[in-house]
Coordinates of C-alpha atoms in Angstrom, one line a residue:
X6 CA 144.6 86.2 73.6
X7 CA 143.3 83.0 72.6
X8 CA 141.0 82.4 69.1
X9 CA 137.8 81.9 71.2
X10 CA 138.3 85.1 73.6
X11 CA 139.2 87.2 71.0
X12 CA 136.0 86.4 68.9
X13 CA 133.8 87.1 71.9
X14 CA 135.2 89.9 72.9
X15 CA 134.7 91.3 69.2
X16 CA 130.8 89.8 69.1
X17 CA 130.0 91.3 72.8
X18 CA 131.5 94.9 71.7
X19 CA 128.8 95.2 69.0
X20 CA 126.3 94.8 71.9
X21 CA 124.7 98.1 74.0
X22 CA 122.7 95.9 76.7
X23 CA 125.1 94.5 79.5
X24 CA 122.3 92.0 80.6
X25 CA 122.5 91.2 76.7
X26 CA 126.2 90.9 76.6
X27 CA 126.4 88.9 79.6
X28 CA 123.3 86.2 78.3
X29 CA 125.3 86.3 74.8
X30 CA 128.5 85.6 76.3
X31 CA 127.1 82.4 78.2
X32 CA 125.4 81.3 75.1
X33 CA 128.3 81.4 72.9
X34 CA 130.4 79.9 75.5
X35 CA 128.7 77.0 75.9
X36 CA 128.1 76.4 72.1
X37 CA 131.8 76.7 71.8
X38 CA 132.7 74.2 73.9
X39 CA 130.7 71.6 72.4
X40 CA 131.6 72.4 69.2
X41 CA 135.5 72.2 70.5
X42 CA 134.9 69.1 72.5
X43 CA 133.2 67.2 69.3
X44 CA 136.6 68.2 66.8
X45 CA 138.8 67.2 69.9
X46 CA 137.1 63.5 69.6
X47 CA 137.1 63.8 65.7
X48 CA 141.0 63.8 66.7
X49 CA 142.1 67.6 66.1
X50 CA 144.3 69.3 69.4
X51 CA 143.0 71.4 71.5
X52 CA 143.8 74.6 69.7
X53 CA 143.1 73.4 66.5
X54 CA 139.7 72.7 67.8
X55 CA 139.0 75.4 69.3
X56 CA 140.1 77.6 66.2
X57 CA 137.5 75.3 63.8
X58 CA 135.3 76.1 66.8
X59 CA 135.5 79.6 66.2
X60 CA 135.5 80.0 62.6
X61 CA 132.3 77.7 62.2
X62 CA 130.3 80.6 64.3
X63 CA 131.2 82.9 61.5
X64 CA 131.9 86.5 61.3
X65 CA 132.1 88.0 64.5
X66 CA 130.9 91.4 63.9
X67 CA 127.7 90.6 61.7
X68 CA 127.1 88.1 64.5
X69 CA 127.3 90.7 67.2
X70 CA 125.0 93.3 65.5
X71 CA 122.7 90.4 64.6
X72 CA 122.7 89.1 68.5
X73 CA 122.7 92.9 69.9
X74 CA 119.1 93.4 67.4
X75 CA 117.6 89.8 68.6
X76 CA 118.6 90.3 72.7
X77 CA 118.1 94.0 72.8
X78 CA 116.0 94.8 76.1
X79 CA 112.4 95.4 75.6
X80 CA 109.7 97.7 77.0
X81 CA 106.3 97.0 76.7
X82 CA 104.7 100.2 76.1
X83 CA 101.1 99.0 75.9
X84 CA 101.1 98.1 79.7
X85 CA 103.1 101.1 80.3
X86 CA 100.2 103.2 78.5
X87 CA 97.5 101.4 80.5
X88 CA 99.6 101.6 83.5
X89 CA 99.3 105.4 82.8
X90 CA 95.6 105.4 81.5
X91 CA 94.3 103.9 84.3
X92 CA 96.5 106.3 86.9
X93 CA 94.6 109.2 85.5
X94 CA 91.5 107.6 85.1
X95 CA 91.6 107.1 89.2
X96 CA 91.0 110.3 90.3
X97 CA 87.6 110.1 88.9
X98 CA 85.9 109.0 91.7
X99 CA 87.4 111.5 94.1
X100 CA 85.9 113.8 91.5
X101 CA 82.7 112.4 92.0
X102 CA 82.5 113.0 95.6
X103 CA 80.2 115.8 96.8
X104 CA 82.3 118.7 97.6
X105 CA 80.0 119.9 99.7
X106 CA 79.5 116.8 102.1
X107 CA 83.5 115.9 102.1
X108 CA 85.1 119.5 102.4
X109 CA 88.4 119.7 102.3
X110 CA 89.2 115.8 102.9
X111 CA 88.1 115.6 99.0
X112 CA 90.8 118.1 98.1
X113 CA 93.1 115.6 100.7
X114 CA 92.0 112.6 98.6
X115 CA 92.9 114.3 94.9
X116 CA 96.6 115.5 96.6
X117 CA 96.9 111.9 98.3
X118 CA 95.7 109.7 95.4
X119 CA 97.8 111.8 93.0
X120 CA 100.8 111.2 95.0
X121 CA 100.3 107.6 95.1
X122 CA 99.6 107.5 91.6
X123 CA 102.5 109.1 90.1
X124 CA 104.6 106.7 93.2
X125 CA 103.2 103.9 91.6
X126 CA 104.0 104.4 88.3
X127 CA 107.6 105.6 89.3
X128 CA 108.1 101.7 91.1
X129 CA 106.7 100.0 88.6
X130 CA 109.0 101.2 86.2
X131 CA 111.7 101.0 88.7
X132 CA 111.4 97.1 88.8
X133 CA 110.7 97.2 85.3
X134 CA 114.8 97.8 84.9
X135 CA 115.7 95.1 88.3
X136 CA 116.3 92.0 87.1
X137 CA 113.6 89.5 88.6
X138 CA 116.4 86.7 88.1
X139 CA 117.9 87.6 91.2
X140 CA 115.1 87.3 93.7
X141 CA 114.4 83.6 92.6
X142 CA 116.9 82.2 95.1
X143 CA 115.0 84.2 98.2
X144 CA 112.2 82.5 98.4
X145 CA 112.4 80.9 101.8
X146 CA 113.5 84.6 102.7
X147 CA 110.5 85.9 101.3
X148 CA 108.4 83.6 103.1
X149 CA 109.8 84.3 106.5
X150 CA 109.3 88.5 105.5
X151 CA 105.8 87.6 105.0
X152 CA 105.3 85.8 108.1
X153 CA 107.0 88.6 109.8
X154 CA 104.8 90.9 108.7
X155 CA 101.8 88.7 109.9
X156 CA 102.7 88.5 113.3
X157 CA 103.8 91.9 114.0
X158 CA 100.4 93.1 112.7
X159 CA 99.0 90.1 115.1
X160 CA 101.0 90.9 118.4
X161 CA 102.2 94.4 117.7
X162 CA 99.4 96.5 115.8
X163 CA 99.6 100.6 116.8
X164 CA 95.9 101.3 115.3
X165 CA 92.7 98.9 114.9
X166 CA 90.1 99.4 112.0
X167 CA 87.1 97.3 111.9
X168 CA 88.6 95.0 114.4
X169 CA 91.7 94.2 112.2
X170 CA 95.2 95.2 113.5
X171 CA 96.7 97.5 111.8
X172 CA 100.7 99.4 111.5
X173 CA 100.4 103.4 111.4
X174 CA 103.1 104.9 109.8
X175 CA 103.2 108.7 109.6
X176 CA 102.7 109.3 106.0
X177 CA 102.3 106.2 104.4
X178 CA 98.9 105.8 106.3
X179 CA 97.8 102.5 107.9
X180 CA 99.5 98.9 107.1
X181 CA 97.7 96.0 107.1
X182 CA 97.9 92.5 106.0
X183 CA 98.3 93.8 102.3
X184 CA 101.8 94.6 103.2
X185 CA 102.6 90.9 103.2
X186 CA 101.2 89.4 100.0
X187 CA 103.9 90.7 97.9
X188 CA 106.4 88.7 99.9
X189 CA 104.4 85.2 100.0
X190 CA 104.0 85.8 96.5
X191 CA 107.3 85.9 95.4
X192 CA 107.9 82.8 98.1
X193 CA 105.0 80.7 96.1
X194 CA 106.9 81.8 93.0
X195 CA 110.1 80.0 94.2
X196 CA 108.9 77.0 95.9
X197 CA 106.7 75.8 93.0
X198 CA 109.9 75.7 90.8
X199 CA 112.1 74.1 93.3
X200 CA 111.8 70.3 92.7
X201 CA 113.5 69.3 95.9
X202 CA 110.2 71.2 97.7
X203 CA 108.2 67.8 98.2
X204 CA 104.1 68.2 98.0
X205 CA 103.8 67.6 101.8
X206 CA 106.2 70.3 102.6
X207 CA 103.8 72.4 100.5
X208 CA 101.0 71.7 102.1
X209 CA 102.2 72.6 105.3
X210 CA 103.7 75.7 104.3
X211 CA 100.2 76.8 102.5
X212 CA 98.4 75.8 105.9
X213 CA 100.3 77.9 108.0
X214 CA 100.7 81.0 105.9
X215 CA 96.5 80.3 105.8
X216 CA 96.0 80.1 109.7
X217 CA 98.6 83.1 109.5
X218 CA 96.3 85.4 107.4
X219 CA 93.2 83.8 109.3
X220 CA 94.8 84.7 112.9
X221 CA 94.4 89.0 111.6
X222 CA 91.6 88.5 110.3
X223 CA 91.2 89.7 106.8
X224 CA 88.3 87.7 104.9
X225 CA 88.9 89.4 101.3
X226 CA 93.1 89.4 101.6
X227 CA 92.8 85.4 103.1
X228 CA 90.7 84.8 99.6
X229 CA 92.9 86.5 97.4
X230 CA 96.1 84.4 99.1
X231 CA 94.5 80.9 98.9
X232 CA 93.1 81.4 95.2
X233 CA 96.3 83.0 94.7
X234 CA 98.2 79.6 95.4
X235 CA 96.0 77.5 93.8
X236 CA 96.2 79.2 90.5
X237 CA 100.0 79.0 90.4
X238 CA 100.0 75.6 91.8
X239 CA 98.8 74.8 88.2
X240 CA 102.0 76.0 86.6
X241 CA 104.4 74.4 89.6
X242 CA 106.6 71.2 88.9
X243 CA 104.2 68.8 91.0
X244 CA 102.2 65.9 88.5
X245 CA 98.6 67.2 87.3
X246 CA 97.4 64.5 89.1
X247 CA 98.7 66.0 92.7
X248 CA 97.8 69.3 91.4
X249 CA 94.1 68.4 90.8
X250 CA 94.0 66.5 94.3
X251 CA 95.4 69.7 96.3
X252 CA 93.1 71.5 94.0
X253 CA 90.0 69.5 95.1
X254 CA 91.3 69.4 98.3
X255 CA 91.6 73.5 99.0
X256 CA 87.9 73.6 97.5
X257 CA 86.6 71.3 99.7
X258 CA 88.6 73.1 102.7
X259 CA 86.6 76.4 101.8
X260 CA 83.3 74.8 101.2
X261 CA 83.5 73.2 104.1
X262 CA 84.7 76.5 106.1
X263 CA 81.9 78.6 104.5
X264 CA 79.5 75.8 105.4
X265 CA 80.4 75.7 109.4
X266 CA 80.3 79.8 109.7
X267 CA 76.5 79.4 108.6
X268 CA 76.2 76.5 110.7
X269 CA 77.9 77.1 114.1
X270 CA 78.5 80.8 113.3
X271 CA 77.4 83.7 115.1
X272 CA 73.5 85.5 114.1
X273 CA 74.9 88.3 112.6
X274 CA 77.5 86.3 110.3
X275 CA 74.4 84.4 109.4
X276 CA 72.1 87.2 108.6
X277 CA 75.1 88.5 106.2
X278 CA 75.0 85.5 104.3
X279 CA 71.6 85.3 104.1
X280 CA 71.2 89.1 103.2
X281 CA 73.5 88.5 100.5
X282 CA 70.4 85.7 99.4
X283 CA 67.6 87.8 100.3
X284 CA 68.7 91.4 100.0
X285 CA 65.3 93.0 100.2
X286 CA 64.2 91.0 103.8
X287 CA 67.3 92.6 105.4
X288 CA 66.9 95.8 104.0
X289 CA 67.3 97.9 106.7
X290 CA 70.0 95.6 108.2
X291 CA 72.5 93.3 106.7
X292 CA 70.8 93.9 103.3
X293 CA 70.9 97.5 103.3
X294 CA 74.2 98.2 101.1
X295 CA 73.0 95.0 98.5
X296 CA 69.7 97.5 97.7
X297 CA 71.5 100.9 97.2
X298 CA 74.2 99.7 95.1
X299 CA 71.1 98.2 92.7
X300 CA 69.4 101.0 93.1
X301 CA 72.0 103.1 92.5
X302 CA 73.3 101.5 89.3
X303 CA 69.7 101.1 87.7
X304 CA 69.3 104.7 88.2
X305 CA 72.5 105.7 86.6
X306 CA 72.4 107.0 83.2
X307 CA 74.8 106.6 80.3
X308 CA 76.4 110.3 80.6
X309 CA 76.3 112.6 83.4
X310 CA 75.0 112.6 87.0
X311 CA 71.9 111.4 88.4
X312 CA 69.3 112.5 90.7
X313 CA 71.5 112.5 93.9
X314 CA 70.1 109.7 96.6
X315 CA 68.7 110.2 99.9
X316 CA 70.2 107.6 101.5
X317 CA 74.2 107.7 101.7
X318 CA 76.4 105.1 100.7
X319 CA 79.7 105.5 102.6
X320 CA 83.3 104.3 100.6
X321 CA 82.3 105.7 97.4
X322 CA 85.9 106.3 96.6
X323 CA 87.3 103.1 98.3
X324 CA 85.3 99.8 98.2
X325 CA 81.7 101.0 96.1
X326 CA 84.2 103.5 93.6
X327 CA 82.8 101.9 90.1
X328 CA 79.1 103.2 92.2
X329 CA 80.5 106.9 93.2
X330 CA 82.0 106.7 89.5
X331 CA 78.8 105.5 87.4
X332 CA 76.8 107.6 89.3
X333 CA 78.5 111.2 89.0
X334 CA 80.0 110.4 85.0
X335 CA 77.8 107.9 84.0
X336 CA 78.1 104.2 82.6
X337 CA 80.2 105.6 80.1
X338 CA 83.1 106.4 82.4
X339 CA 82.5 102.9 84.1
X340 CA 83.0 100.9 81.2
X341 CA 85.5 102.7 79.9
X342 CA 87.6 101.9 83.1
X343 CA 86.1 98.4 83.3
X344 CA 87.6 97.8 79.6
X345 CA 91.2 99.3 80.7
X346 CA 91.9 97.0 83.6
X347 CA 90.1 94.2 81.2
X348 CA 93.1 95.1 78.8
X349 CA 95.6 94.9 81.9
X350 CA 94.2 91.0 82.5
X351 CA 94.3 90.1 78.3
X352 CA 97.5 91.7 78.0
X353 CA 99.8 90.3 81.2
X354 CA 97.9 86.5 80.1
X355 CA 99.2 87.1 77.2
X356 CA 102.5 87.0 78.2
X357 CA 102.4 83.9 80.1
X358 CA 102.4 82.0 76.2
X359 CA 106.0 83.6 75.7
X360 CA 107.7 83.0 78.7
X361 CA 110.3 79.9 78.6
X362 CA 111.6 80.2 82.1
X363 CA 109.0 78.4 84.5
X364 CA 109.7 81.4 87.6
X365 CA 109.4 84.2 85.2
X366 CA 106.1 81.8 84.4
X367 CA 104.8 81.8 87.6
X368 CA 105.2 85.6 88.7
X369 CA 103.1 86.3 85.9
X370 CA 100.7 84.0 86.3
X371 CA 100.8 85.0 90.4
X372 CA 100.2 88.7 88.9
X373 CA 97.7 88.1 86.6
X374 CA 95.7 85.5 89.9
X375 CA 96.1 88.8 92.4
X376 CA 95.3 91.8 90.1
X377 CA 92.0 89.9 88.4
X378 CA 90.4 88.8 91.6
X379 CA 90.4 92.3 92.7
X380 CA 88.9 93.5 89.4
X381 CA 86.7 90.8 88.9
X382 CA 85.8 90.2 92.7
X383 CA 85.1 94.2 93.0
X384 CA 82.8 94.1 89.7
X385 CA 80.7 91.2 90.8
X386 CA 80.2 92.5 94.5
X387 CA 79.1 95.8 93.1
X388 CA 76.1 94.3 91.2
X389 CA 75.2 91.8 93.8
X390 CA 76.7 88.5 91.7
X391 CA 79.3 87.9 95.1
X392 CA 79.4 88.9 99.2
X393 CA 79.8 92.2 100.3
X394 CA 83.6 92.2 101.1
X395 CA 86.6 95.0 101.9
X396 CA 88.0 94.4 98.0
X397 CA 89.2 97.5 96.5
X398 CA 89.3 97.9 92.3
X399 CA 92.9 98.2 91.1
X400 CA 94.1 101.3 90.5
X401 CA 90.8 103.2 90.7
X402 CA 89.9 102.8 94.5
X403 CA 91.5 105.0 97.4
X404 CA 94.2 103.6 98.8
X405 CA 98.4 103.7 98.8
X406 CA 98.8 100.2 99.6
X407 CA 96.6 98.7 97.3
X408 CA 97.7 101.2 94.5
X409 CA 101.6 100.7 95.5
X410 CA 101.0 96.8 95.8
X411 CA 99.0 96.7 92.5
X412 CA 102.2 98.9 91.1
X413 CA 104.4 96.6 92.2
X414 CA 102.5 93.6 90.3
X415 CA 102.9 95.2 86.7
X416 CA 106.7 96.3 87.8
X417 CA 107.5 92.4 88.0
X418 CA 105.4 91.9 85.0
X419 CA 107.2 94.9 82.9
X420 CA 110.4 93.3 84.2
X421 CA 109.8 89.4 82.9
X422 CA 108.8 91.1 79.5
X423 CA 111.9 92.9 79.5
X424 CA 113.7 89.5 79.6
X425 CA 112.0 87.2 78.3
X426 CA 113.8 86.9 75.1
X427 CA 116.9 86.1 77.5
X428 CA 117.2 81.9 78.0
X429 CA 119.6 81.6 81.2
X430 CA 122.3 78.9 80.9
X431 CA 123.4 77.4 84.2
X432 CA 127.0 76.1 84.7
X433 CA 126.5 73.1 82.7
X434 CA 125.5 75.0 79.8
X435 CA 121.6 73.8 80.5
X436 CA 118.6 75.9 80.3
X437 CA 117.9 77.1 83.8
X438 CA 114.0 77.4 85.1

């Protein structure tokens, strides 16, 4: 066995972590070589080189137990604890629900929102252990999934809700355009890496995945897309001076877009954006929903229930949750949540100033885009700051998709932080992206 083989095969045996071992390995490898190629030019042989190679890297045991302490897999338990915290703290709205109005559906809510709780938190650790290395050469794969799933909700939908097409499965519930999210995401997360991906190639990728989401339709999923892809666009390989012209260029797309449906659209899209001004003229309308969620959180006390309303406000363990919530346990219980899932957007921004490898970059700062505009989106619709849409809070609304796609987001955050320490060396010996 030759010096160099020999001295990493002693250094690797001190280490527990195959994914450890493996990055180690690489690492010393290449160090080795140019070590062993600058004596070879100083004029030494081969194996002379490669034995003052060696010997230079010092003992290979201490090395090995110093290498096994600094690459040793991590777990971040403080987004694991929230991840659980804010599991449990999820039922509370079914709680909330009168028992008397709902029956036994609320007893089928607390069973069903258990189950996707605890299914959440068992995927999220799941991809917590998968390597997200290995998805990074999928992306165009990814991107086709996701346009799968668009078009088979568009031309082959088994259920409607709201007029949007929707996929029943027997026991997973109703899929909608949701399902396909996590798949352009983890496209977006490729392609703004990939240098050979030109701008205008970009562009016309983003515009068809767009008209894609806007052919279901889905106003609040079609938001969280396009903001989705302009945040990361800001952490892609294109100049800052292309990024800020897309940038301008997707907000004058949407201004423009909002601006021709109060134009040229139809009089009861109009009256919703002018209920959203003018609450109180549309109160028995359009408005209707903007007045009981005030009313409802200026009534609410700090602890405990309220005097119960008169008038009903449906989704109060869906859409208007933080309402059902505030209401039944008080402000207390709201902030508390609010200040969990606050902790879940500090703490996975956070990570981003850690992260060397730009893809490991941009799925967290994709994560972090998709799981705050829920949460904030949700908190300003609920006191009347943004439109009424269909936007769900993380976590705390009803809902396996949301909950399992929300899950999903922390897995692939859980998994960069497990890594992140790791710098991948590509066959030249260069730090990989």
């Amino acid at each position: 066995m030759k010096y160099k083989e020999r001295f990493l095969a002693v250094v690797t045996g001190q280490i527990r972590s195959r994914e450890a071992r493996i990055h180690v390995e690489k690492e010393l490898n290449y160090h080795l070589k140019e070590t062993k190629k600058y004596w070879m030019d100083k004029g030494m042989t081969e194996i002379e080189a490669e034995e003052k190679a060696v010997k230079q890297m010092g003992d290979p045991q201490k090395l090995g137990v110093k290498m096994n302490k600094l690459h040793r897999p991590k777990v971040d338990w403080l987004l694991l604890s929230l991840l659980a915290a804010v599991m449990a703290l999820g039922i509370l709205p079914i709680l909330a629900l009168d028992a008397v109005a709902y029956g036994e559906m609320r007893d089928s809510f607390l069973q069903k929102k258990s189950i996707f709780g605890l299914a959440g938190l068992a995927l999220a650790v799941g991809i917590m252990f998968f390597d997200y290395r290995k998805l990074q050469k999928w992306g165009w794969a990814f991107f086709l999934m996701g346009t799968a799933i668009l078009y088979g909700l568009r031309w082959f939908p088994n259920t409607f809700s709201n007029g949007e097409p929707k996929f029943y499965l027997p026991g997973l519930g109703a899929l909608d355009c949701w399902a396909a999210l996590p798949f352009f995401f983890l496209a977006w997360a490729q392609f703004f890496r990939d240098k050979r991906i030109k701008a205008w190639k970009l562009i016309l990728l983003f515009i068809y995945s767009l008209y894609l989401f806007l052919m279901i339709p889905n106003l609040s999923i079609t938001f969280i897309y396009g903001m989705m892809v302009m945040i990361m666009l800001w952490w892609s390989h294109l100049s800052k001076r292309i990024v800020f012209s897309l940038t301008a260029g997707i907000f004058t797309l949407g201004t423009a877009g909002i601006a021709s449906l109060y134009l040229l659209g139809r009089q009861y899209q109009i009256q919703r954006v002018e209920a959203f001004i003018d609450p109180k003229q549309y109160a028995n309308g359009a408005g209707y929903m903007y007045v009981q969620l005030r009313e409802r959180m200026l009534e609410a006390s700090w602890f405990g229930e309220t005097v119960k309303q008169v008038n009903p406000i449906p989704d109060l363990h869906t859409d208007y949750a933080l309402v059902g919530l505030t209401s039944h346990f008080g402000y207390a219980a709201s902030i508390t949540v609010m200040i969990v899932l606050l902790l879940f957007v500090i703490r996975m921004g956070a990570m981003t100033v850690g992260v060397k490898s730009q893809y490991a970059k941009l799925l967290v700062v994709g994560a972090v885009a998709l799981f705050s505009l829920q949460f904030f989106y949700n908190i300003a619709m609920i006191f009347g700051l943004v439109p009424i849409i269909s936007m769900s809070l993380p976590f705390i609304s009803y809902g396996g998709v949301p909950t399992i796609f929300n899950a999903f987001l922390i897995g692939v955050v859980l998994s960069v932080y497990r890594r992140k320490q790791f710098a991948v060396l590509n066959e030249e010996g260069c730090k990989a992206k």
